[in-house]
Coordinates of C-alpha atoms in Angstrom, one line a residue:
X1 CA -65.8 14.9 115.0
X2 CA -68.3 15.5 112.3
X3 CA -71.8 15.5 112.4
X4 CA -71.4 12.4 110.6
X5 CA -69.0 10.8 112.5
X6 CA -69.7 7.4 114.2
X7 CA -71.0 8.2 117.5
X8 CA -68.7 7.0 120.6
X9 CA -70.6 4.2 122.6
X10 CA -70.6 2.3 125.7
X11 CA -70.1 -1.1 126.1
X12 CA -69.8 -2.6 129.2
X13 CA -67.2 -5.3 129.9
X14 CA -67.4 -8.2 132.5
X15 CA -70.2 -10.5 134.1
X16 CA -72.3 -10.2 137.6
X17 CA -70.9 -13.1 139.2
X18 CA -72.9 -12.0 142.5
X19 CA -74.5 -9.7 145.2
X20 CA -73.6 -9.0 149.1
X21 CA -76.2 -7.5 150.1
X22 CA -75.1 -6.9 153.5
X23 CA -72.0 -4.8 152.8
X24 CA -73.8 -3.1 149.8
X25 CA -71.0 -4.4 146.9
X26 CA -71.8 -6.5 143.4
X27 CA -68.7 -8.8 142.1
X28 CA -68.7 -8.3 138.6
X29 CA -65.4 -10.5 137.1
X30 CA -63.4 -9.5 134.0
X31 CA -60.9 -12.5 133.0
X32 CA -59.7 -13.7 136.5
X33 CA -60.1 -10.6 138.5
X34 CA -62.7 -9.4 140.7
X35 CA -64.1 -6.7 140.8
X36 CA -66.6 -5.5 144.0
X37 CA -68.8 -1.9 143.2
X38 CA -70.8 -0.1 145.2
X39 CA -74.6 0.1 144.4
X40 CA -74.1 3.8 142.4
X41 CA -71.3 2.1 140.4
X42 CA -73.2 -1.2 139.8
X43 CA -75.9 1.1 138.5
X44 CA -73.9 2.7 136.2
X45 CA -71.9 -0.8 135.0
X46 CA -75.5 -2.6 134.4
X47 CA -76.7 0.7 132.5
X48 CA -74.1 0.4 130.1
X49 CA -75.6 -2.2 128.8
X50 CA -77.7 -0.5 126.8
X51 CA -81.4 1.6 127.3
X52 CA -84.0 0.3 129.5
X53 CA -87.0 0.9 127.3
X54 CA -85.1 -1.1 124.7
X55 CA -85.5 1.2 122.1
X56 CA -82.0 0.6 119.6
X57 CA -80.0 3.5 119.5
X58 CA -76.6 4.8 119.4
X59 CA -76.0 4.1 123.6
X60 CA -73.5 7.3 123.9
X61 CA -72.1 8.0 127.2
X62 CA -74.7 11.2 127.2
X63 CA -77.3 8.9 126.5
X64 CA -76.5 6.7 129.8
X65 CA -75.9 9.7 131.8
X66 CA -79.2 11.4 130.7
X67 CA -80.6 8.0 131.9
X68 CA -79.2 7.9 135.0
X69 CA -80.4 11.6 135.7
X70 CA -83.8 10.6 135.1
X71 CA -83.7 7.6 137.8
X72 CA -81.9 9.6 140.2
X73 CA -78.4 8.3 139.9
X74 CA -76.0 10.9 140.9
X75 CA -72.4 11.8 139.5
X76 CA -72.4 9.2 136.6
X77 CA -69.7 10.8 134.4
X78 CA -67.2 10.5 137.2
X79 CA -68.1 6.7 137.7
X80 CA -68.1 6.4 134.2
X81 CA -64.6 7.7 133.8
X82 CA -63.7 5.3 137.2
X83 CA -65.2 2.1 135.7
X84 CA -63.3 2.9 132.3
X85 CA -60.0 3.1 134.4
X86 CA -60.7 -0.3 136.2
X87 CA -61.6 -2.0 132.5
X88 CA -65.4 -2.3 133.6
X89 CA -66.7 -0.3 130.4
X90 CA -64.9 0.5 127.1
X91 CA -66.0 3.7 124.4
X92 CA -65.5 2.9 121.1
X93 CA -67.3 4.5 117.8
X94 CA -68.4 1.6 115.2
X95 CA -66.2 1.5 112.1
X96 CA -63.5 3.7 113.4
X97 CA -59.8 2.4 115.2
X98 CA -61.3 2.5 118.2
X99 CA -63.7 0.2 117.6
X100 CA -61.1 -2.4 116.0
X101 CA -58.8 -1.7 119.2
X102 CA -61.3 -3.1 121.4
X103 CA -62.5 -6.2 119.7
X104 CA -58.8 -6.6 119.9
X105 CA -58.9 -7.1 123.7
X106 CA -62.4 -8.9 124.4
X107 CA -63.9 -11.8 124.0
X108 CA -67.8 -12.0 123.5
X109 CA -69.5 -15.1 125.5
X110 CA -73.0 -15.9 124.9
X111 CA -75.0 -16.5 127.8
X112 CA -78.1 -17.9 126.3
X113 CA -78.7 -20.7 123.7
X114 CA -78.5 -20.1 119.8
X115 CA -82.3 -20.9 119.0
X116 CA -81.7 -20.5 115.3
X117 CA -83.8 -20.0 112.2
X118 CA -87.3 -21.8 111.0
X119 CA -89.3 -22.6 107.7
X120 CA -91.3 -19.5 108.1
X121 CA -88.1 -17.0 108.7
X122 CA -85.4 -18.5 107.5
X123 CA -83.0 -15.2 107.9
X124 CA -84.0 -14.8 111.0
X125 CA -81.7 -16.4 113.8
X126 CA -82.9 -16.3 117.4
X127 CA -81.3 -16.6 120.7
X128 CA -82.3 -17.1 124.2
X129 CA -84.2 -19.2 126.0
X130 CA -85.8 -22.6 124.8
X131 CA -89.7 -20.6 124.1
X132 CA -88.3 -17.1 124.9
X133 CA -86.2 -15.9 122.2
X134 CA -84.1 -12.3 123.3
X135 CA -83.2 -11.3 120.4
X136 CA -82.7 -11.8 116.3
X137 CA -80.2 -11.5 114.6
X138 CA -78.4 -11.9 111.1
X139 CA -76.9 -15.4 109.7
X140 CA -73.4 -13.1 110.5
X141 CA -74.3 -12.2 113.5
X142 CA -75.6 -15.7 114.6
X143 CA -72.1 -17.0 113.2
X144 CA -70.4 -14.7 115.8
X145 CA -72.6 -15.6 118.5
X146 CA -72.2 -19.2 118.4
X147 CA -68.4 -19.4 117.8
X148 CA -66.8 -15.8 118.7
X149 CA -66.1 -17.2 122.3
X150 CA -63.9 -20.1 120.9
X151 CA -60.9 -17.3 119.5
X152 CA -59.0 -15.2 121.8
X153 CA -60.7 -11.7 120.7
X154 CA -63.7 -10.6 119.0
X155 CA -61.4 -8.9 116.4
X156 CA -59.7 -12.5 115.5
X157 CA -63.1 -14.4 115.3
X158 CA -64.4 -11.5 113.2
X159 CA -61.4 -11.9 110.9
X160 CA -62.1 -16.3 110.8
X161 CA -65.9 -15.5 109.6
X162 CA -65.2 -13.4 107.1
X163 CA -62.5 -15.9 105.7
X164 CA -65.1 -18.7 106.2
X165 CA -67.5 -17.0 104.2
X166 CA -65.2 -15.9 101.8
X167 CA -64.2 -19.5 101.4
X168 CA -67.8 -20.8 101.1
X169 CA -68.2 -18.5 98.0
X170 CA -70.3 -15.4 99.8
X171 CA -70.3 -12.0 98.3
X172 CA -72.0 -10.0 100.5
X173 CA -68.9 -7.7 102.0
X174 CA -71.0 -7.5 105.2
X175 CA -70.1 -10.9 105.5
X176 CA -66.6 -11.4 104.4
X177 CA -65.0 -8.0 105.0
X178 CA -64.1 -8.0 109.0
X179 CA -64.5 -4.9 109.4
X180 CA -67.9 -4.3 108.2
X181 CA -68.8 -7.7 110.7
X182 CA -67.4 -5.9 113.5
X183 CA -69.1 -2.7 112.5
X184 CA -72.6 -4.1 112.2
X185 CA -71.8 -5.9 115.5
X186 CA -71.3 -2.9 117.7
X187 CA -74.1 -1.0 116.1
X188 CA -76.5 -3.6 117.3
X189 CA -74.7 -5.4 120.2
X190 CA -76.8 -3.2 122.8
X191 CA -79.4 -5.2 121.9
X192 CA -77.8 -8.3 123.6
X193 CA -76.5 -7.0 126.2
X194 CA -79.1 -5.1 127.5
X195 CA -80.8 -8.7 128.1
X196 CA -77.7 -10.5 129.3
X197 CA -77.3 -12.7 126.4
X198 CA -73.9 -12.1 125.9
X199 CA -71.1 -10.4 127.2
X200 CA -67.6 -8.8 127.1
X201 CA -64.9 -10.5 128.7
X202 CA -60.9 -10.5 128.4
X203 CA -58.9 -13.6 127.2
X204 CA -56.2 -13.2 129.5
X205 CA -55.8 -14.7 132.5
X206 CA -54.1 -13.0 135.5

């Protein structure tokens, strides 16, 4: 790797479906499976999510550790490496293979509402909650949002919006070229993670 080479990131995959606080475990589900973690490997799970002062950058798997060091959180690589082993979190580099071969085998669900644009920002497309947007993103991005759940990959419904816009007479290759969607994605999808607005899931179902 190269000291321009897209940076490898972390990008946790499933959804808290609930605490028992009694015997100390969080069920996080991926497709139809369950999955129960201890309190150490919840923490690691929910900080792959992205950085909790919200500041956007590249959220390496050094990034993550150096911020589980700082909160006390011991032995993160090896839970890293575990959680990658059970499917919890994936690594994958933005405009490389590796981050096609994930979109290839997750979904991304929105969580919150698409709030969309207004007169005074019309670019501008927000999501969240009805008077307590999360986040704002891109008339692309706000395409995948709203209708990326509905195809059985992030990869496939990257592939239908580009041939949508393409079809619709767009230009812009940020917007018909697949690739560069899924690229300008994962370089900002941190940002909705980190607030639960959306998250990674599989399409099968075991």
């Amino acid at each position: 790797m190269t000291s321009d080479s897209p940076a490898l990131q972390v990008y946790p995959i499933g959804q808290l479906i609930g605490v028992r606080a009694v015997v100390d475990q969080f069920d996080v589900r991926v497709g139809a499976a369950l999955h129960s973690l201890t309190s150490a490997e919840f923490g690691v799970w929910a900080m792959a999510h992205g950085p909790a002062d919200h500041q956007p950058r590249p959220w390496t798997p050094d990034a993550l550790a150096a911020q589980a060091e700082a909160v006390g959180l011991p032995d993160c690589v090896q839970r890293l490496d575990r959680l990658q082993e059970q499917g919890l979190v994936a690594l994958a580099a933005p405009g490389t293979d590796s981050a096609r071969d994930l979109a290839r085998r997750v979904r991304m669900v929105p969580l919150v509402l698409g709030l969309g644009n207004s007169a005074a920002a019309p670019d501008a497309y927000a999501v969240g909650l009805p008077g307590r947007p999360l986040a704002v993103l891109s008339a692309a991005a706000y395409d995948l949002f709203e209708w990326a759940h509905m195809e059985t990959s992030l990869w496939r419904a990257c592939e239908g919006a580009a041939t949508t816009a393409a079809r619709v007479g767009i230009t812009d290759t940020l917007a018909t070229d697949p690739d560069a969607l899924l690229t300008s994605l994962l370089e900002d999808l941190h940002r909705l993670l980190t607030p639960n607005a959306v998250h990674l899931d599989t399409w099968a179902v075991n």
